[in-house]
Amino acid sequence: MRIGIIIGSTRPGRNGDRVARWVRDRTVEYADDTAEFDLVDLQDYQLPLLDEPVPALRAPGQQPHTRRWAERIGSYDAFIFVTPEYNTAPPASLTNAINFLHREWGGKPVAYVGYGIYGAVMAVQKLRAQAGVLRMADIGPQVALTLSEDFVNFTDFQPRELHTAAIHGLVDELLAWARALAPLRPALVS
């Protein structure tokens, strides 16, 4: 199983890269060797605001950046979205990246690690709605990291130990869903 850990923020001075590396490290030390966890940094893709003339639901993207993004996302069996919360929503960079594709997301489970004033709970709710439309399996566990308790001075990421157990539970469920959906995926995305 290949799991993509998507860093949803591209903002200068972001915390997302540190949070995502922590997630990857916890998953790698916990999961068995049948699972591979990769960081997927949206900064590496420099996706413009959606510039495809035809929606992804109707036709694959034609722009080189869209094809590169589709190839990467299509190679995964499941995802963990690492997202901050800006004004009760996920960052536009993450929403935009999701909207570039359709088929590549379908039939795959997704889990969430959010960080913000209240753990990005409202941002994740919006991502859950988007996942449903894309026919993703939205799993229940969420890791909610708060700026007041998991960051020193709201910027230096130092997660509480209780989140390690939450990551383990998230990984268990994500991998179970990924394995269960694997034989069904071709029918779900056709």
PDB file of C-alpha atoms in Angstrom:
ATOM      1  CA  MET A   1       0.000   0.000   0.000  1.00  0.00           C
ATOM      2  CA  ARG A   2       1.250   3.461  -0.923  1.00  0.00           C
ATOM      3  CA  ILE A   3       0.013   6.308   1.258  1.00  0.00           C
ATOM      4  CA  GLY A   4       0.466   9.945   0.269  1.00  0.00           C
ATOM      5  CA  ILE A   5       0.769  12.417   3.137  1.00  0.00           C
ATOM      6  CA  ILE A   6      -0.250  15.682   1.491  1.00  0.00           C
ATOM      7  CA  ILE A   7       1.062  18.936   2.938  1.00  0.00           C
ATOM      8  CA  GLY A   8      -1.902  21.239   2.323  1.00  0.00           C
ATOM      9  CA  SER A   9      -0.291  24.600   3.034  1.00  0.00           C
ATOM     10  CA  THR A  10       2.061  26.477   0.724  1.00  0.00           C
ATOM     11  CA  ARG A  11       2.177  29.576   2.904  1.00  0.00           C
ATOM     12  CA  PRO A  12       5.602  31.091   3.763  1.00  0.00           C
ATOM     13  CA  GLY A  13       6.539  30.200   7.337  1.00  0.00           C
ATOM     14  CA  ARG A  14       4.014  27.362   7.393  1.00  0.00           C
ATOM     15  CA  ASN A  15       3.915  24.651  10.050  1.00  0.00           C
ATOM     16  CA  GLY A  16       2.540  22.033   7.663  1.00  0.00           C
ATOM     17  CA  ASP A  17       5.878  20.616   6.609  1.00  0.00           C
ATOM     18  CA  ARG A  18       6.914  19.999  10.239  1.00  0.00           C
ATOM     19  CA  VAL A  19       3.536  18.492  11.097  1.00  0.00           C
ATOM     20  CA  ALA A  20       3.623  16.241   8.003  1.00  0.00           C
ATOM     21  CA  ARG A  21       7.146  15.005   8.771  1.00  0.00           C
ATOM     22  CA  TRP A  22       5.999  14.179  12.314  1.00  0.00           C
ATOM     23  CA  VAL A  23       3.009  12.280  10.867  1.00  0.00           C
ATOM     24  CA  ARG A  24       5.261  10.376   8.458  1.00  0.00           C
ATOM     25  CA  ASP A  25       7.743   9.498  11.200  1.00  0.00           C
ATOM     26  CA  ARG A  26       4.976   8.213  13.502  1.00  0.00           C
ATOM     27  CA  THR A  27       3.398   6.167  10.678  1.00  0.00           C
ATOM     28  CA  VAL A  28       6.684   4.655   9.482  1.00  0.00           C
ATOM     29  CA  GLU A  29       7.723   3.571  12.982  1.00  0.00           C
ATOM     30  CA  TYR A  30       4.272   2.064  13.611  1.00  0.00           C
ATOM     31  CA  ALA A  31       3.024   0.473  10.380  1.00  0.00           C
ATOM     32  CA  ASP A  32       4.251  -2.841   9.062  1.00  0.00           C
ATOM     33  CA  ASP A  33       6.454  -3.104   5.992  1.00  0.00           C
ATOM     34  CA  THR A  34       3.482  -3.592   3.648  1.00  0.00           C
ATOM     35  CA  ALA A  35       2.814   0.150   3.730  1.00  0.00           C
ATOM     36  CA  GLU A  36       4.899   2.978   2.303  1.00  0.00           C
ATOM     37  CA  PHE A  37       4.310   6.567   3.416  1.00  0.00           C
ATOM     38  CA  ASP A  38       5.439   9.462   1.188  1.00  0.00           C
ATOM     39  CA  LEU A  39       5.339  13.192   1.744  1.00  0.00           C
ATOM     40  CA  VAL A  40       3.588  15.072  -1.064  1.00  0.00           C
ATOM     41  CA  ASP A  41       4.342  18.778  -0.822  1.00  0.00           C
ATOM     42  CA  LEU A  42       2.032  21.044  -2.800  1.00  0.00           C
ATOM     43  CA  GLN A  43       4.876  23.578  -3.018  1.00  0.00           C
ATOM     44  CA  ASP A  44       6.681  21.143  -5.336  1.00  0.00           C
ATOM     45  CA  TYR A  45       3.845  21.308  -7.866  1.00  0.00           C
ATOM     46  CA  GLN A  46       3.239  25.062  -8.151  1.00  0.00           C
ATOM     47  CA  LEU A  47      -0.323  24.464  -9.319  1.00  0.00           C
ATOM     48  CA  PRO A  48      -1.927  27.681 -10.576  1.00  0.00           C
ATOM     49  CA  LEU A  49      -5.536  28.421  -9.796  1.00  0.00           C
ATOM     50  CA  LEU A  50      -7.482  25.778 -11.670  1.00  0.00           C
ATOM     51  CA  ASP A  51      -6.660  26.443 -15.308  1.00  0.00           C
ATOM     52  CA  GLU A  52      -8.128  23.425 -17.077  1.00  0.00           C
ATOM     53  CA  PRO A  53     -10.886  24.363 -19.556  1.00  0.00           C
ATOM     54  CA  VAL A  54     -12.842  21.141 -18.914  1.00  0.00           C
ATOM     55  CA  PRO A  55     -13.749  19.876 -15.405  1.00  0.00           C
ATOM     56  CA  ALA A  56     -11.780  16.814 -14.258  1.00  0.00           C
ATOM     57  CA  LEU A  57     -15.042  14.876 -13.901  1.00  0.00           C
ATOM     58  CA  ARG A  58     -15.505  15.048 -17.692  1.00  0.00           C
ATOM     59  CA  ALA A  59     -11.945  14.717 -18.991  1.00  0.00           C
ATOM     60  CA  PRO A  60      -8.386  14.333 -17.728  1.00  0.00           C
ATOM     61  CA  GLY A  61      -6.401  17.550 -17.519  1.00  0.00           C
ATOM     62  CA  GLN A  62      -4.234  18.575 -20.444  1.00  0.00           C
ATOM     63  CA  GLN A  63      -1.795  21.005 -18.828  1.00  0.00           C
ATOM     64  CA  PRO A  64       1.665  19.541 -18.072  1.00  0.00           C
ATOM     65  CA  HIS A  65       1.362  20.456 -14.379  1.00  0.00           C
ATOM     66  CA  THR A  66      -2.020  18.696 -14.211  1.00  0.00           C
ATOM     67  CA  ARG A  67      -0.680  15.533 -15.825  1.00  0.00           C
ATOM     68  CA  ARG A  68       2.304  15.508 -13.432  1.00  0.00           C
ATOM     69  CA  TRP A  69      -0.025  15.999 -10.444  1.00  0.00           C
ATOM     70  CA  ALA A  70      -2.434  13.318 -11.690  1.00  0.00           C
ATOM     71  CA  GLU A  71       0.370  10.808 -12.148  1.00  0.00           C
ATOM     72  CA  ARG A  72       1.601  11.336  -8.591  1.00  0.00           C
ATOM     73  CA  ILE A  73      -1.836  11.195  -6.962  1.00  0.00           C
ATOM     74  CA  GLY A  74      -2.909   8.240  -9.104  1.00  0.00           C
ATOM     75  CA  SER A  75       0.011   6.211  -7.746  1.00  0.00           C
ATOM     76  CA  TYR A  76      -1.354   6.156  -4.181  1.00  0.00           C
ATOM     77  CA  ASP A  77      -3.807   3.817  -2.481  1.00  0.00           C
ATOM     78  CA  ALA A  78      -4.775   6.227   0.306  1.00  0.00           C
ATOM     79  CA  PHE A  79      -4.086   9.710   1.643  1.00  0.00           C
ATOM     80  CA  ILE A  80      -3.538  11.675   4.811  1.00  0.00           C
ATOM     81  CA  PHE A  81      -4.321  15.363   4.335  1.00  0.00           C
ATOM     82  CA  VAL A  82      -2.320  17.603   6.682  1.00  0.00           C
ATOM     83  CA  THR A  83      -4.191  20.888   6.822  1.00  0.00           C
ATOM     84  CA  PRO A  84      -4.240  24.136   8.720  1.00  0.00           C
ATOM     85  CA  GLU A  85      -7.439  26.090   9.151  1.00  0.00           C
ATOM     86  CA  TYR A  86      -7.813  29.594   7.733  1.00  0.00           C
ATOM     87  CA  ASN A  87     -11.101  31.329   8.576  1.00  0.00           C
ATOM     88  CA  THR A  88     -12.824  27.972   9.201  1.00  0.00           C
ATOM     89  CA  ALA A  89     -11.641  26.508   5.879  1.00  0.00           C
ATOM     90  CA  PRO A  90      -8.725  24.516   4.488  1.00  0.00           C
ATOM     91  CA  PRO A  91      -6.144  26.538   2.576  1.00  0.00           C
ATOM     92  CA  ALA A  92      -7.005  27.443  -1.002  1.00  0.00           C
ATOM     93  CA  SER A  93      -3.853  25.613  -2.129  1.00  0.00           C
ATOM     94  CA  LEU A  94      -5.238  22.285  -0.911  1.00  0.00           C
ATOM     95  CA  THR A  95      -8.751  22.822  -2.240  1.00  0.00           C
ATOM     96  CA  ASN A  96      -7.310  23.886  -5.597  1.00  0.00           C
ATOM     97  CA  ALA A  97      -5.015  20.842  -5.791  1.00  0.00           C
ATOM     98  CA  ILE A  98      -7.923  18.507  -5.042  1.00  0.00           C
ATOM     99  CA  ASN A  99     -10.082  20.196  -7.698  1.00  0.00           C
ATOM    100  CA  PHE A 100      -7.524  19.606 -10.447  1.00  0.00           C
ATOM    101  CA  LEU A 101      -8.354  15.885 -10.397  1.00  0.00           C
ATOM    102  CA  HIS A 102     -11.320  13.566 -10.063  1.00  0.00           C
ATOM    103  CA  ARG A 103     -10.722   9.961 -11.067  1.00  0.00           C
ATOM    104  CA  GLU A 104      -7.368   9.801  -9.240  1.00  0.00           C
ATOM    105  CA  TRP A 105      -9.079  10.348  -5.868  1.00  0.00           C
ATOM    106  CA  GLY A 106     -12.003   7.927  -6.294  1.00  0.00           C
ATOM    107  CA  GLY A 107     -12.257   4.706  -4.341  1.00  0.00           C
ATOM    108  CA  LYS A 108      -9.396   5.651  -2.021  1.00  0.00           C
ATOM    109  CA  PRO A 109      -9.608   6.335   1.706  1.00  0.00           C
ATOM    110  CA  VAL A 110      -8.546   9.648   3.214  1.00  0.00           C
ATOM    111  CA  ALA A 111      -7.627  10.601   6.771  1.00  0.00           C
ATOM    112  CA  TYR A 112      -6.973  14.011   8.292  1.00  0.00           C
ATOM    113  CA  VAL A 113      -4.450  15.686  10.544  1.00  0.00           C
ATOM    114  CA  GLY A 114      -5.445  19.276  11.227  1.00  0.00           C
ATOM    115  CA  TYR A 115      -3.736  22.055  13.114  1.00  0.00           C
ATOM    116  CA  GLY A 116      -4.980  25.438  14.176  1.00  0.00           C
ATOM    117  CA  ILE A 117      -6.673  27.319  16.999  1.00  0.00           C
ATOM    118  CA  TYR A 118      -9.234  24.518  17.413  1.00  0.00           C
ATOM    119  CA  GLY A 119      -7.393  21.703  15.632  1.00  0.00           C
ATOM    120  CA  ALA A 120      -8.735  22.595  12.166  1.00  0.00           C
ATOM    121  CA  VAL A 121     -11.981  20.762  12.901  1.00  0.00           C
ATOM    122  CA  MET A 122     -14.086  23.026  10.664  1.00  0.00           C
ATOM    123  CA  ALA A 123     -11.564  22.890   7.812  1.00  0.00           C
ATOM    124  CA  VAL A 124     -11.615  19.101   7.965  1.00  0.00           C
ATOM    125  CA  GLN A 125     -15.431  19.101   7.838  1.00  0.00           C
ATOM    126  CA  LYS A 126     -15.230  20.951   4.524  1.00  0.00           C
ATOM    127  CA  LEU A 127     -12.633  18.488   3.223  1.00  0.00           C
ATOM    128  CA  ARG A 128     -14.872  15.582   4.266  1.00  0.00           C
ATOM    129  CA  ALA A 129     -17.703  17.001   2.156  1.00  0.00           C
ATOM    130  CA  GLN A 130     -15.357  17.359  -0.813  1.00  0.00           C
ATOM    131  CA  ALA A 131     -14.097  13.786  -0.337  1.00  0.00           C
ATOM    132  CA  GLY A 132     -17.642  12.453  -0.496  1.00  0.00           C
ATOM    133  CA  VAL A 133     -18.274  14.105  -3.849  1.00  0.00           C
ATOM    134  CA  LEU A 134     -15.037  12.592  -5.164  1.00  0.00           C
ATOM    135  CA  ARG A 135     -16.118   9.097  -4.013  1.00  0.00           C
ATOM    136  CA  MET A 136     -13.315   8.842  -1.495  1.00  0.00           C
ATOM    137  CA  ALA A 137     -13.751   6.779   1.657  1.00  0.00           C
ATOM    138  CA  ASP A 138     -13.645   9.401   4.387  1.00  0.00           C
ATOM    139  CA  ILE A 139     -12.500   7.625   7.549  1.00  0.00           C
ATOM    140  CA  GLY A 140     -13.592   8.778  10.977  1.00  0.00           C
ATOM    141  CA  PRO A 141     -10.443   9.302  13.039  1.00  0.00           C
ATOM    142  CA  GLN A 142      -8.933  12.771  12.915  1.00  0.00           C
ATOM    143  CA  VAL A 143      -5.879  14.103  14.697  1.00  0.00           C
ATOM    144  CA  ALA A 144      -6.608  17.652  15.862  1.00  0.00           C
ATOM    145  CA  LEU A 145      -3.517  19.606  16.909  1.00  0.00           C
ATOM    146  CA  THR A 146      -4.148  22.913  18.639  1.00  0.00           C
ATOM    147  CA  LEU A 147      -1.888  25.939  18.481  1.00  0.00           C
ATOM    148  CA  SER A 148      -2.218  26.520  22.234  1.00  0.00           C
ATOM    149  CA  GLU A 149      -1.357  22.956  23.342  1.00  0.00           C
ATOM    150  CA  ASP A 150       0.785  21.452  20.582  1.00  0.00           C
ATOM    151  CA  PHE A 151       2.865  24.494  19.612  1.00  0.00           C
ATOM    152  CA  VAL A 152       5.090  26.585  21.856  1.00  0.00           C
ATOM    153  CA  ASN A 153       4.306  30.278  21.319  1.00  0.00           C
ATOM    154  CA  PHE A 154       1.852  29.148  18.608  1.00  0.00           C
ATOM    155  CA  THR A 155       4.708  28.414  16.173  1.00  0.00           C
ATOM    156  CA  ASP A 156       7.184  25.808  17.491  1.00  0.00           C
ATOM    157  CA  PHE A 157       5.564  22.408  16.877  1.00  0.00           C
ATOM    158  CA  GLN A 158       5.826  20.155  19.938  1.00  0.00           C
ATOM    159  CA  PRO A 159       2.900  17.718  19.851  1.00  0.00           C
ATOM    160  CA  ARG A 160       1.585  16.101  22.986  1.00  0.00           C
ATOM    161  CA  GLU A 161       2.319  12.394  23.353  1.00  0.00           C
ATOM    162  CA  LEU A 162      -1.386  11.471  23.263  1.00  0.00           C
ATOM    163  CA  HIS A 163      -1.394  12.244  19.537  1.00  0.00           C
ATOM    164  CA  THR A 164       0.965   9.350  18.802  1.00  0.00           C
ATOM    165  CA  ALA A 165      -1.745   6.861  19.806  1.00  0.00           C
ATOM    166  CA  ALA A 166      -4.237   8.824  17.697  1.00  0.00           C
ATOM    167  CA  ILE A 167      -1.922   8.535  14.666  1.00  0.00           C
ATOM    168  CA  HIS A 168      -1.650   4.774  15.243  1.00  0.00           C
ATOM    169  CA  GLY A 169      -5.436   4.406  15.291  1.00  0.00           C
ATOM    170  CA  LEU A 170      -5.731   6.562  12.182  1.00  0.00           C
ATOM    171  CA  VAL A 171      -3.153   4.416  10.356  1.00  0.00           C
ATOM    172  CA  ASP A 172      -4.865   1.165  11.367  1.00  0.00           C
ATOM    173  CA  GLU A 173      -8.195   2.317   9.982  1.00  0.00           C
ATOM    174  CA  LEU A 174      -6.719   3.944   6.873  1.00  0.00           C
ATOM    175  CA  LEU A 175      -4.809   0.788   5.911  1.00  0.00           C
ATOM    176  CA  ALA A 176      -7.827  -1.442   6.590  1.00  0.00           C
ATOM    177  CA  TRP A 177      -9.942   0.717   4.265  1.00  0.00           C
ATOM    178  CA  ALA A 178      -7.202   0.872   1.611  1.00  0.00           C
ATOM    179  CA  ARG A 179      -6.872  -2.909   1.565  1.00  0.00           C
ATOM    180  CA  ALA A 180     -10.640  -3.442   1.499  1.00  0.00           C
ATOM    181  CA  LEU A 181     -11.177  -0.962  -1.339  1.00  0.00           C
ATOM    182  CA  ALA A 182      -8.278  -2.141  -3.534  1.00  0.00           C
ATOM    183  CA  PRO A 183     -10.257  -4.830  -5.418  1.00  0.00           C
ATOM    184  CA  LEU A 184     -13.294  -2.550  -5.713  1.00  0.00           C
ATOM    185  CA  ARG A 185     -11.462   0.551  -6.906  1.00  0.00           C
ATOM    186  CA  PRO A 186     -11.651  -0.141 -10.662  1.00  0.00           C
ATOM    187  CA  ALA A 187     -15.444  -0.342 -10.517  1.00  0.00           C
ATOM    188  CA  LEU A 188     -15.711   2.717  -8.264  1.00  0.00           C
ATOM    189  CA  VAL A 189     -13.803   5.028 -10.589  1.00  0.00           C
ATOM    190  CA  SER A 190     -15.011   3.868 -13.988  1.00  0.00           C
TER     191      SER A 190
END
